[in-house]
Amino acid sequence: MTVDTTLDRLSLILDFSSVGNNRVPTIDDVIDILGYFFLEIPDEGFVVVPDRHFDSAEFVKKSMGADETNFFWHGSTPVMNVSSVKGQPTYIRLDFNPKRFREDNQLFDALMDALSDLNQEWPFTMHVSQADFAFSITNETGAENMWLWRLGATTSKIMYSRSSAVATRYSGKRSSDIYAKYYDKHQEQVDTIVNRYRAEKIRLKTLKNDGLIDDEELNQLILPALAEMKKNEIDDIPEDYWRFEVTVRTPLFLNDREFNKDVVVDRFLDKLSIRNIESINNPVIRAVAIAIDSDKVKRNELPPSVKKKYSGVMQWGDVSGYYDDDRHYHLVKTDNVPEGVRISHRITMELDDKISSKVVQSWLDKSSGIQDEINSYFNLRS
C-alpha cells in the first residue's frame, strides 16, 4: 500500500519580448535548436511531428490556446510539445512530462543545452505556465470511493461507457488557476496499451496488404508475439491503481516558478476522504446523496433546506441542527454547536481519512524536492 507524489506535467513559457529590435524567433527557430540537441542523443530516435500530421492537434491547440503546435516523439511516445500562444506573439510554450527528463540524464542535458543556446541567440525570460502534481495511490482499500468536498466548487464526473463506475471526477473549472481530478489510473493505462497495440496491428496488416509481410508470418509469429507483449504490459499494471492530480497555473506561482505548498493542502488535500454515503443516518439525505452521486439529481435542484443538510453532512460528516432563542434555524458542524443548546436533529456519515492522511504526508515529504525539480529547468548554462 503506497502513495507517491511526483511532478507529472510542466508547461514553461519562453518570453522573447526582451529581444528588442532584433527579430523575435519563430516556433520553427525554437524547434530547430531543440531538435538539433535532441537528435544528437545517440540511439534515441527522436522525430518532430508538425500539427498537420497529429490527429488530435485541433483539440490540443484549442485546449492550450495555441496557433500552432509541434510534437517531439520518441518512438510512439510524445516527449515534448512546442507551441505558440494566442495573442502573445513573443511567447513560446514548452509542455512536457518531466518523468522522461528525470529518468534520462541525456534528455535533460540536451534540453538544458538547447535552452541555453537559444538564450544566447535570443535572450528570453521564463515562467511556469502550468504544473500538474500527481498523487499515485496503489493497493489502498477504498481508494475508488475517495473524493473531496469543496463547498461551492464545480464538480463533474465522467463515467465508464460499459459500466456505472466512475472513471474520472473533477473539482473546479479546467479554466481556473487551480483544479483537481481523480481517476482510475489502472483503467487509463490499460486503455492506452490496448489502443497502442490496436494501432500497431492495423499498421502490420497494411504492410501485409502491400506485400511487405508474409500472411503466415504475420498470423503465426508476429501477431501472437504482439498479443503476449500486450498481456505482459497489462499484467504489470497494479490492479488497484488510482491517481489524484492537482493542476496549478501561473497566477499561483511566485517569482515565475515557486508554488505555495499550503495552497494545495488547503484547497484540496485536507478535504480528501472516503465518504460512505450509504452510511448517512438520515434516510432522506441518504437518498438525495445516492441520487446525486448517480447523476440522477443535481445539487442545484434541491430545496434550500435539503441542500443545506446535504452539503453540511458531505462537508463535515457530522452536523447538527438547532433553533436559537428567536426560533432561527442553524445547521453547523456538531463540534461547533453552542453549549447548552438543544439539538433538534443530527445527521452523520462515515468518513475515513486513512488514505488522505497518507496523501498529505507524501506531499509534505516531496513538495520541496518537486520545487527543486522545477527550479532545475531555470538553471541555464553559460
PDB file of N, CA and C in Angstrom, residues 6-10 96-99 102 131-135 183 185 243 245 373:
ATOM      1  N   THR A   6       4.549  13.019  -7.411  1.00  0.00           N
ATOM      2  CA  THR A   6       5.514  13.396  -8.441  1.00  0.00           C
ATOM      3  C   THR A   6       5.017  14.614  -9.208  1.00  0.00           C
ATOM      4  N   LEU A   7       5.944  15.243  -9.918  1.00  0.00           N
ATOM      5  CA  LEU A   7       5.603  16.293 -10.875  1.00  0.00           C
ATOM      6  C   LEU A   7       5.274  15.599 -12.191  1.00  0.00           C
ATOM      7  N   ASP A   8       4.027  15.709 -12.628  1.00  0.00           N
ATOM      8  CA  ASP A   8       3.561  14.906 -13.750  1.00  0.00           C
ATOM      9  C   ASP A   8       3.509  15.668 -15.065  1.00  0.00           C
ATOM     10  N   ARG A   9       3.447  16.982 -14.994  1.00  0.00           N
ATOM     11  CA  ARG A   9       3.419  17.798 -16.212  1.00  0.00           C
ATOM     12  C   ARG A   9       3.971  19.170 -15.877  1.00  0.00           C
ATOM     13  N   LEU A  10       4.699  19.745 -16.817  1.00  0.00           N
ATOM     14  CA  LEU A  10       5.245  21.087 -16.632  1.00  0.00           C
ATOM     15  C   LEU A  10       5.123  21.844 -17.943  1.00  0.00           C
ATOM     16  N   PHE A  96       5.573  19.349 -21.319  1.00  0.00           N
ATOM     17  CA  PHE A  96       6.147  18.006 -21.287  1.00  0.00           C
ATOM     18  C   PHE A  96       5.909  17.339 -19.932  1.00  0.00           C
ATOM     19  N   ASN A  97       6.094  16.018 -19.938  1.00  0.00           N
ATOM     20  CA  ASN A  97       6.059  15.236 -18.712  1.00  0.00           C
ATOM     21  C   ASN A  97       7.487  15.124 -18.184  1.00  0.00           C
ATOM     22  N   PRO A  98       7.783  15.719 -17.032  1.00  0.00           N
ATOM     23  CA  PRO A  98       9.158  15.708 -16.515  1.00  0.00           C
ATOM     24  C   PRO A  98       9.693  14.317 -16.189  1.00  0.00           C
ATOM     25  N   LYS A  99       8.810  13.317 -16.122  1.00  0.00           N
ATOM     26  CA  LYS A  99       9.270  11.971 -15.788  1.00  0.00           C
ATOM     27  C   LYS A  99      10.347  11.500 -16.743  1.00  0.00           C
ATOM     28  N   ARG A 102      13.501  13.216 -15.865  1.00  0.00           N
ATOM     29  CA  ARG A 102      14.075  12.734 -14.603  1.00  0.00           C
ATOM     30  C   ARG A 102      14.829  11.428 -14.816  1.00  0.00           C
ATOM     31  N   ALA A 131       1.674  23.493 -13.818  1.00  0.00           N
ATOM     32  CA  ALA A 131       2.312  22.312 -13.243  1.00  0.00           C
ATOM     33  C   ALA A 131       1.228  21.386 -12.728  1.00  0.00           C
ATOM     34  N   ASP A 132       1.391  20.100 -13.026  1.00  0.00           N
ATOM     35  CA  ASP A 132       0.463  19.084 -12.525  1.00  0.00           C
ATOM     36  C   ASP A 132       1.173  18.254 -11.468  1.00  0.00           C
ATOM     37  N   PHE A 133       0.605  18.230 -10.264  1.00  0.00           N
ATOM     38  CA  PHE A 133       1.160  17.423  -9.177  1.00  0.00           C
ATOM     39  C   PHE A 133       0.323  16.145  -9.068  1.00  0.00           C
ATOM     40  N   ALA A 134       0.985  15.002  -9.187  1.00  0.00           N
ATOM     41  CA  ALA A 134       0.281  13.719  -9.236  1.00  0.00           C
ATOM     42  C   ALA A 134       0.512  12.919  -7.965  1.00  0.00           C
ATOM     43  N   PHE A 135      -0.572  12.367  -7.434  1.00  0.00           N
ATOM     44  CA  PHE A 135      -0.517  11.515  -6.252  1.00  0.00           C
ATOM     45  C   PHE A 135      -0.982  10.119  -6.680  1.00  0.00           C
ATOM     46  N   TYR A 183      -8.887   9.834 -10.869  1.00  0.00           N
ATOM     47  CA  TYR A 183      -9.300   8.870 -11.876  1.00  0.00           C
ATOM     48  C   TYR A 183      -8.630   7.513 -11.671  1.00  0.00           C
ATOM     49  N   LYS A 185      -6.320   5.088 -12.634  1.00  0.00           N
ATOM     50  CA  LYS A 185      -5.090   5.043 -13.415  1.00  0.00           C
ATOM     51  C   LYS A 185      -4.874   3.669 -14.047  1.00  0.00           C
ATOM     52  N   ARG A 243      -5.230   7.722  -9.307  1.00  0.00           N
ATOM     53  CA  ARG A 243      -4.384   8.909  -9.421  1.00  0.00           C
ATOM     54  C   ARG A 243      -5.200  10.160  -9.083  1.00  0.00           C
ATOM     55  N   GLU A 245      -4.761  14.241  -9.145  1.00  0.00           N
ATOM     56  CA  GLU A 245      -3.901  15.253  -9.740  1.00  0.00           C
ATOM     57  C   GLU A 245      -4.425  16.647  -9.425  1.00  0.00           C
ATOM     58  N   GLU A 373      13.052  20.389  -8.475  1.00  0.00           N
ATOM     59  CA  GLU A 373      12.987  19.871  -9.847  1.00  0.00           C
ATOM     60  C   GLU A 373      12.546  20.964 -10.822  1.00  0.00           C
TER      61      GLU A 373
END
